[in-house]
Tab-separated table of C-alpha atoms in Angstrom:
chain	number	residue	atom	x	y	z
A	23	UNK	CA	77.638	219.064	-26.681
A	24	UNK	CA	78.943	218.884	-30.269
A	25	UNK	CA	76.144	216.549	-31.394
A	26	UNK	CA	73.530	218.649	-29.578
A	27	UNK	CA	74.791	221.727	-31.457
A	28	UNK	CA	74.360	219.999	-34.821
A	29	UNK	CA	71.154	218.058	-34.233
A	30	UNK	CA	69.184	220.449	-32.050
A	31	UNK	CA	70.669	223.917	-32.514
A	32	UNK	CA	71.160	223.802	-36.265
A	33	UNK	CA	74.926	224.291	-36.439
A	34	UNK	CA	76.715	222.711	-39.347
A	35	UNK	CA	79.270	219.959	-38.658
A	36	UNK	CA	81.936	222.166	-40.246
A	37	UNK	CA	81.241	224.989	-37.759
A	38	UNK	CA	81.366	222.592	-34.817
A	39	UNK	CA	84.664	221.164	-36.073
A	40	UNK	CA	86.170	224.660	-36.083
A	41	UNK	CA	84.763	225.603	-32.650
A	42	UNK	CA	85.878	222.420	-30.837
A	43	UNK	CA	88.982	221.669	-32.887
A	44	UNK	CA	87.688	218.232	-33.869
A	45	UNK	CA	88.573	216.100	-36.873
A	46	UNK	CA	85.946	215.411	-39.546
A	47	UNK	CA	86.005	211.689	-38.830
A	48	UNK	CA	85.305	212.284	-35.123
A	49	UNK	CA	82.193	214.456	-35.499
A	50	UNK	CA	80.693	212.264	-38.217
A	51	UNK	CA	81.343	209.125	-36.145
A	52	UNK	CA	79.538	210.761	-33.190
A	53	UNK	CA	76.603	211.770	-35.422
A	54	UNK	CA	76.395	208.227	-36.772
A	55	UNK	CA	76.270	206.758	-33.224
A	56	UNK	CA	73.677	209.324	-32.138
A	57	UNK	CA	71.382	208.608	-35.071
A	58	UNK	CA	71.616	204.871	-34.372
A	59	UNK	CA	71.344	204.825	-30.570
A	60	UNK	CA	70.538	208.354	-29.355
A	61	UNK	CA	72.498	210.055	-26.593
A	62	UNK	CA	73.166	206.764	-24.725
A	63	UNK	CA	75.180	205.736	-27.785
A	64	UNK	CA	77.623	208.559	-27.031
A	65	UNK	CA	78.482	207.345	-23.505
A	66	UNK	CA	82.164	206.683	-22.891
A	67	UNK	CA	82.725	202.959	-22.735
A	68	UNK	CA	85.401	201.433	-20.575
A	69	UNK	CA	87.981	199.475	-22.512
A	70	UNK	CA	87.599	195.745	-21.860
A	71	UNK	CA	91.260	195.408	-20.877
A	72	UNK	CA	93.218	192.213	-20.702
A	73	UNK	CA	91.491	188.972	-19.827
A	74	UNK	CA	91.686	188.191	-16.088
A	75	UNK	CA	94.582	185.903	-15.187
A	76	UNK	CA	92.885	184.606	-12.015
A	77	UNK	CA	89.675	182.918	-13.135
A	78	UNK	CA	86.504	182.289	-11.142
A	79	UNK	CA	87.619	178.691	-10.663
A	80	UNK	CA	90.903	179.903	-9.159
A	81	UNK	CA	89.051	182.391	-6.947
A	82	UNK	CA	86.839	179.602	-5.604
A	83	UNK	CA	89.972	177.567	-4.872
A	84	UNK	CA	91.567	180.546	-3.075
A	85	UNK	CA	88.540	181.036	-0.835
A	86	UNK	CA	88.251	177.336	-0.031
A	87	UNK	CA	91.970	177.100	0.711
A	88	UNK	CA	91.973	180.098	3.077
A	89	UNK	CA	88.825	179.047	4.960
A	90	UNK	CA	89.312	175.287	5.122
A	91	UNK	CA	93.060	174.699	5.445
A	92	UNK	CA	96.309	176.086	6.833
A	93	UNK	CA	99.784	176.350	5.241
A	94	UNK	CA	100.809	173.333	7.332
A	95	UNK	CA	98.548	171.199	5.134
A	96	UNK	CA	100.720	172.216	2.156
A	97	UNK	CA	104.055	171.523	3.847
A	98	UNK	CA	104.886	175.004	5.129
A	99	UNK	CA	106.268	175.524	8.631
A	100	UNK	CA	103.564	178.039	9.592
A	101	UNK	CA	99.848	178.103	10.357
A	102	UNK	CA	99.207	181.591	8.940
A	103	UNK	CA	98.332	182.289	5.309
A	104	UNK	CA	100.058	185.167	3.522
A	105	UNK	CA	99.488	186.440	-0.008
A	106	UNK	CA	102.996	185.290	-0.956
A	107	UNK	CA	102.265	181.684	0.109
A	108	UNK	CA	98.920	181.688	-1.705
A	109	UNK	CA	100.621	183.002	-4.861
A	110	UNK	CA	103.098	180.106	-4.658
A	111	UNK	CA	100.304	177.581	-4.291
A	112	UNK	CA	98.337	179.136	-7.150
A	113	UNK	CA	101.380	178.689	-9.393
A	114	UNK	CA	101.938	175.085	-8.279
A	115	UNK	CA	98.282	174.139	-8.797
A	116	UNK	CA	97.338	176.146	-11.896
A	117	UNK	CA	100.666	177.223	-13.402
A	118	UNK	CA	99.610	180.867	-13.120
A	119	UNK	CA	102.178	183.349	-11.813
A	120	UNK	CA	100.843	186.469	-10.061
A	121	UNK	CA	102.326	188.826	-7.469
A	122	UNK	CA	101.133	188.974	-3.852
A	123	UNK	CA	99.289	192.265	-4.468
A	124	UNK	CA	97.071	190.534	-7.041
A	125	UNK	CA	96.189	187.818	-4.527
A	126	UNK	CA	95.386	190.545	-1.993
A	127	UNK	CA	92.927	192.187	-4.422
A	128	UNK	CA	91.150	188.909	-5.165
A	129	UNK	CA	90.861	188.004	-1.482
A	130	UNK	CA	89.168	191.351	-0.802
A	131	UNK	CA	86.770	190.719	-3.703
A	132	UNK	CA	85.920	187.396	-2.044
A	133	UNK	CA	85.005	189.306	1.146
A	134	UNK	CA	88.032	187.943	3.018
A	135	UNK	CA	90.028	190.185	5.354
A	136	UNK	CA	93.460	189.979	7.026
A	137	UNK	CA	92.764	189.376	10.728
A	138	UNK	CA	94.420	188.451	13.982
A	139	UNK	CA	93.428	184.799	14.583
A	140	UNK	CA	91.873	183.298	17.679
A	141	UNK	CA	94.639	181.159	19.189
A	142	UNK	CA	93.313	177.746	20.217
A	143	UNK	CA	95.658	175.493	22.209
A	144	UNK	CA	96.412	172.148	20.602
A	145	UNK	CA	95.802	170.556	24.007
A	146	UNK	CA	92.151	171.630	23.930
A	147	UNK	CA	89.571	168.851	23.824
A	148	UNK	CA	86.991	169.805	21.149
A	149	UNK	CA	84.476	167.291	22.515
A	150	UNK	CA	84.688	168.841	26.003
A	151	UNK	CA	84.204	172.331	24.542
A	152	UNK	CA	81.191	171.186	22.521
A	153	UNK	CA	79.711	169.532	25.601
A	154	UNK	CA	80.170	172.718	27.631
A	155	UNK	CA	78.658	174.983	24.968
A	156	UNK	CA	75.710	172.793	23.986
A	157	UNK	CA	74.850	171.010	27.224
A	158	UNK	CA	76.552	172.281	30.365
A	159	UNK	CA	76.229	176.037	29.809
A	160	UNK	CA	72.487	175.847	28.904
A	161	UNK	CA	71.952	173.876	32.145
A	162	UNK	CA	73.778	176.600	34.089
A	163	UNK	CA	71.569	179.245	32.468
A	164	UNK	CA	68.375	177.330	33.270
A	165	UNK	CA	69.473	176.860	36.863
A	166	UNK	CA	70.356	180.558	37.137
A	167	UNK	CA	66.878	181.479	35.904
A	168	UNK	CA	65.319	179.039	38.352
A	169	UNK	CA	67.056	180.532	41.408
A	170	UNK	CA	67.001	184.073	39.951
A	171	UNK	CA	70.778	184.329	39.885
A	172	UNK	CA	73.143	186.401	37.765
A	173	UNK	CA	75.733	184.579	35.648
A	174	UNK	CA	79.214	186.045	35.348
A	175	UNK	CA	82.504	185.099	33.728
A	176	UNK	CA	85.631	185.659	35.805
A	177	UNK	CA	89.295	185.827	34.829
A	178	UNK	CA	92.598	187.120	36.146
A	179	UNK	CA	95.553	188.847	34.533
A	180	UNK	CA	98.943	190.324	35.345
A	181	UNK	CA	99.724	193.897	34.262
A	182	UNK	CA	103.465	194.473	33.867
A	183	UNK	CA	105.043	197.918	33.966
A	184	UNK	CA	107.253	197.132	30.959
A	185	UNK	CA	104.588	195.777	28.593
A	186	UNK	CA	104.194	197.962	25.505
A	187	UNK	CA	102.188	197.875	22.279
A	188	UNK	CA	101.055	200.193	19.495
A	189	UNK	CA	102.676	202.027	16.580
A	190	UNK	CA	103.454	205.638	15.654
A	191	UNK	CA	104.424	207.542	12.507
A	192	UNK	CA	107.988	208.288	11.399
A	193	UNK	CA	110.043	208.989	8.280
A	194	UNK	CA	110.408	206.014	5.960
A	195	UNK	CA	113.373	203.871	6.959
A	196	UNK	CA	113.789	205.635	10.315
A	197	UNK	CA	112.494	203.663	13.286
A	198	UNK	CA	110.886	206.058	15.818
A	199	UNK	CA	112.212	206.233	19.382
A	200	UNK	CA	109.905	206.493	22.395
A	201	UNK	CA	111.177	206.815	25.970
A	202	UNK	CA	109.671	204.342	28.451
A	203	UNK	CA	110.483	203.207	31.964
A	204	UNK	CA	112.934	200.389	32.528
A	205	UNK	CA	111.707	199.807	36.091
A	206	UNK	CA	110.162	196.539	37.161
A	207	UNK	CA	106.673	196.349	38.563
A	208	UNK	CA	103.575	194.213	38.279
A	209	UNK	CA	99.961	194.302	39.418
A	210	UNK	CA	97.453	191.472	39.376
A	211	UNK	CA	93.783	191.958	38.568
A	212	UNK	CA	90.648	189.855	38.987
A	213	UNK	CA	87.515	190.842	37.100
A	214	UNK	CA	83.965	189.611	36.516
A	215	UNK	CA	81.554	190.586	33.764
A	216	UNK	CA	77.882	189.683	33.354
A	217	UNK	CA	75.548	189.687	30.358
A	218	UNK	CA	73.827	192.733	31.868
A	219	UNK	CA	77.028	194.756	31.411
A	220	UNK	CA	78.185	194.681	35.028
A	221	UNK	CA	81.952	194.798	35.613
A	222	UNK	CA	83.520	194.177	39.029
A	223	UNK	CA	87.263	194.085	39.635
A	224	UNK	CA	89.968	193.776	42.275
A	225	UNK	CA	93.554	195.056	41.901
A	226	UNK	CA	96.325	193.705	44.106
A	227	UNK	CA	100.104	193.663	44.346
A	228	UNK	CA	99.931	190.194	45.897
A	229	UNK	CA	100.037	186.943	43.964
A	230	UNK	CA	96.550	185.615	43.383
A	231	UNK	CA	96.125	182.542	45.542
A	232	UNK	CA	93.235	181.089	47.549
A	233	UNK	CA	93.111	183.764	50.281
A	234	UNK	CA	93.245	186.663	47.828
A	235	UNK	CA	90.595	185.006	45.668
A	236	UNK	CA	88.272	184.465	48.612
A	237	UNK	CA	88.740	188.150	49.480
A	238	UNK	CA	87.519	188.988	45.963
A	239	UNK	CA	84.538	186.628	46.280
A	240	UNK	CA	83.542	188.398	49.493
A	241	UNK	CA	83.658	191.723	47.649
A	242	UNK	CA	81.393	190.294	44.942
A	243	UNK	CA	78.882	189.080	47.534
A	244	UNK	CA	78.593	192.446	49.264
A	245	UNK	CA	75.324	194.306	48.663
A	246	UNK	CA	74.107	191.745	46.124
A	247	UNK	CA	70.381	191.083	46.109
A	248	UNK	CA	70.677	188.084	43.755
A	249	UNK	CA	72.904	184.990	43.858
A	250	UNK	CA	75.915	184.946	41.548
A	251	UNK	CA	77.061	181.997	39.447
A	252	UNK	CA	80.662	182.384	38.279
A	253	UNK	CA	82.136	180.549	35.309
A	254	UNK	CA	85.904	180.325	35.716
A	255	UNK	CA	88.934	178.576	34.273
A	256	UNK	CA	90.709	175.747	36.044
A	257	UNK	CA	93.463	177.761	37.719
A	258	UNK	CA	94.752	175.989	40.861
A	259	UNK	CA	93.309	178.573	43.275
A	260	UNK	CA	89.829	178.200	41.685
A	261	UNK	CA	89.841	174.512	42.581
A	262	UNK	CA	91.707	174.692	45.891
A	263	UNK	CA	90.203	173.100	48.959
A	264	UNK	CA	90.000	176.461	50.744
A	265	UNK	CA	88.004	178.045	47.911
A	266	UNK	CA	85.707	175.022	47.500
A	267	UNK	CA	84.914	175.036	51.216
A	268	UNK	CA	84.178	178.778	51.141
A	269	UNK	CA	81.870	178.429	48.135
A	270	UNK	CA	80.094	175.457	49.675
A	271	UNK	CA	79.510	177.438	52.857
A	272	UNK	CA	78.039	180.352	50.864
A	273	UNK	CA	76.372	178.346	48.074
A	274	UNK	CA	73.127	180.319	48.398
A	275	UNK	CA	75.062	183.459	47.454
A	276	UNK	CA	77.777	182.272	45.098
A	277	UNK	CA	78.658	179.194	43.035
A	278	UNK	CA	81.500	178.240	40.702
A	279	UNK	CA	81.407	176.322	37.418
A	280	UNK	CA	84.478	175.473	35.379
A	281	UNK	CA	85.303	176.044	31.730
A	282	UNK	CA	86.872	173.188	29.746
A	283	UNK	CA	90.660	173.098	29.999
A	284	UNK	CA	92.671	175.203	27.558
A	285	UNK	CA	89.612	177.182	26.406
A	286	UNK	CA	90.293	180.890	27.053
A	287	UNK	CA	88.391	181.859	23.885
A	288	UNK	CA	85.181	180.699	25.624
A	289	UNK	CA	85.624	183.276	28.382
A	290	UNK	CA	84.358	186.738	27.317
A	291	UNK	CA	86.104	188.281	30.329
A	292	UNK	CA	89.358	187.819	28.369
A	293	UNK	CA	88.283	190.839	26.284
A	294	UNK	CA	88.546	193.033	29.383
A	295	UNK	CA	92.323	192.570	29.270
A	296	UNK	CA	92.402	193.308	25.549
A	297	UNK	CA	90.530	196.543	26.241
A	298	UNK	CA	92.574	197.577	29.285
A	299	UNK	CA	96.055	196.359	28.380
A	300	UNK	CA	96.331	196.527	24.592
A	301	UNK	CA	94.089	199.493	23.823
A	302	UNK	CA	94.941	201.649	26.822
A	303	UNK	CA	97.783	200.954	29.268
A	304	UNK	CA	100.385	199.639	26.818
A	305	UNK	CA	100.093	202.847	24.780
A	306	UNK	CA	100.404	205.246	27.727
A	307	UNK	CA	103.627	206.862	29.084
A	308	UNK	CA	103.581	205.032	32.415
A	309	UNK	CA	106.423	206.207	34.690
A	310	UNK	CA	106.427	203.837	37.672
A	311	UNK	CA	104.374	201.291	39.577
A	312	UNK	CA	102.403	203.959	41.411
A	313	UNK	CA	101.506	205.567	38.103
A	314	UNK	CA	100.564	202.159	36.696
A	315	UNK	CA	98.202	201.501	39.595
A	316	UNK	CA	96.541	204.890	39.194
A	317	UNK	CA	96.074	204.455	35.441
A	318	UNK	CA	94.852	200.855	35.838
A	319	UNK	CA	92.136	201.870	38.304
A	320	UNK	CA	91.170	204.755	36.031
A	321	UNK	CA	90.879	202.492	32.978
A	322	UNK	CA	88.858	199.848	34.823
A	323	UNK	CA	86.544	202.426	36.401
A	324	UNK	CA	85.983	204.032	32.993
A	325	UNK	CA	85.103	200.667	31.429
A	326	UNK	CA	82.882	199.875	34.403
A	327	UNK	CA	80.661	202.834	33.491
A	328	UNK	CA	80.487	201.878	29.793
A	329	UNK	CA	77.789	199.258	30.151
A	330	UNK	CA	77.153	198.876	26.436
A	331	UNK	CA	80.854	198.258	25.808
A	332	UNK	CA	80.952	195.553	28.470
A	333	UNK	CA	77.848	193.933	26.977
A	334	UNK	CA	79.477	193.945	23.551
């Protein structure tokens, strides 16, 4: 505005100095920059600041370390990276000392986020998983298309009355108190999801064994116009003689295929329990077993009607 007043409105620098309360050196420096570079020369420039302590080379090492190794590889008794551990390793490798918050900022710049990991059992056989994913499952899909069958993933879970999760707000240093039931109670659930977004379920107070499982299979077969191929884990009741004989007898309506051992992450039906237990029931003020059963049915029925959510 000061330069515009002098150069375009005909004010003298002395008048502008008086109006804006500027020093002589300031206005003449601005006029000098304007006459050399125009108005862009008057833009405020950000100070360069101190030279970055964590270099691009160190950033590349951070990203490679997080994505390709675990703390166990560096002698720590944990498998989970924290900013504190990475700061220690940065110091040991490069002699550069930074606080955890600095590591956090650089990890975000590298498009890395702090996430809950997928837990993979050490007993899992990677070769068996690869065979299932790349060979066995495609064969199942081709066979399903050939006989015009639907393919579903099935899983089971226990819902305990005393399971809780979630957080709430409180004053700093004061842990909030929430009243919950101390009563015992448990329900067992079987569910099936398909790629078309279908969800079927069965809630029982009984332990899930062969007879209860066959009861669920009969429910799945009712009113179906297409055969159903179920992919299941290797729970004892899935492989029991009673269940195998039932499936063999009704093989034109229903068939079972088994996931590799210790591979729950390959069963998308596991996410049903994450949705129902963690995101809903464990955050609700459940009073007793009867209340639990009512809320469980409500949650499952609600999810059943959210086809797009099931597909996701």
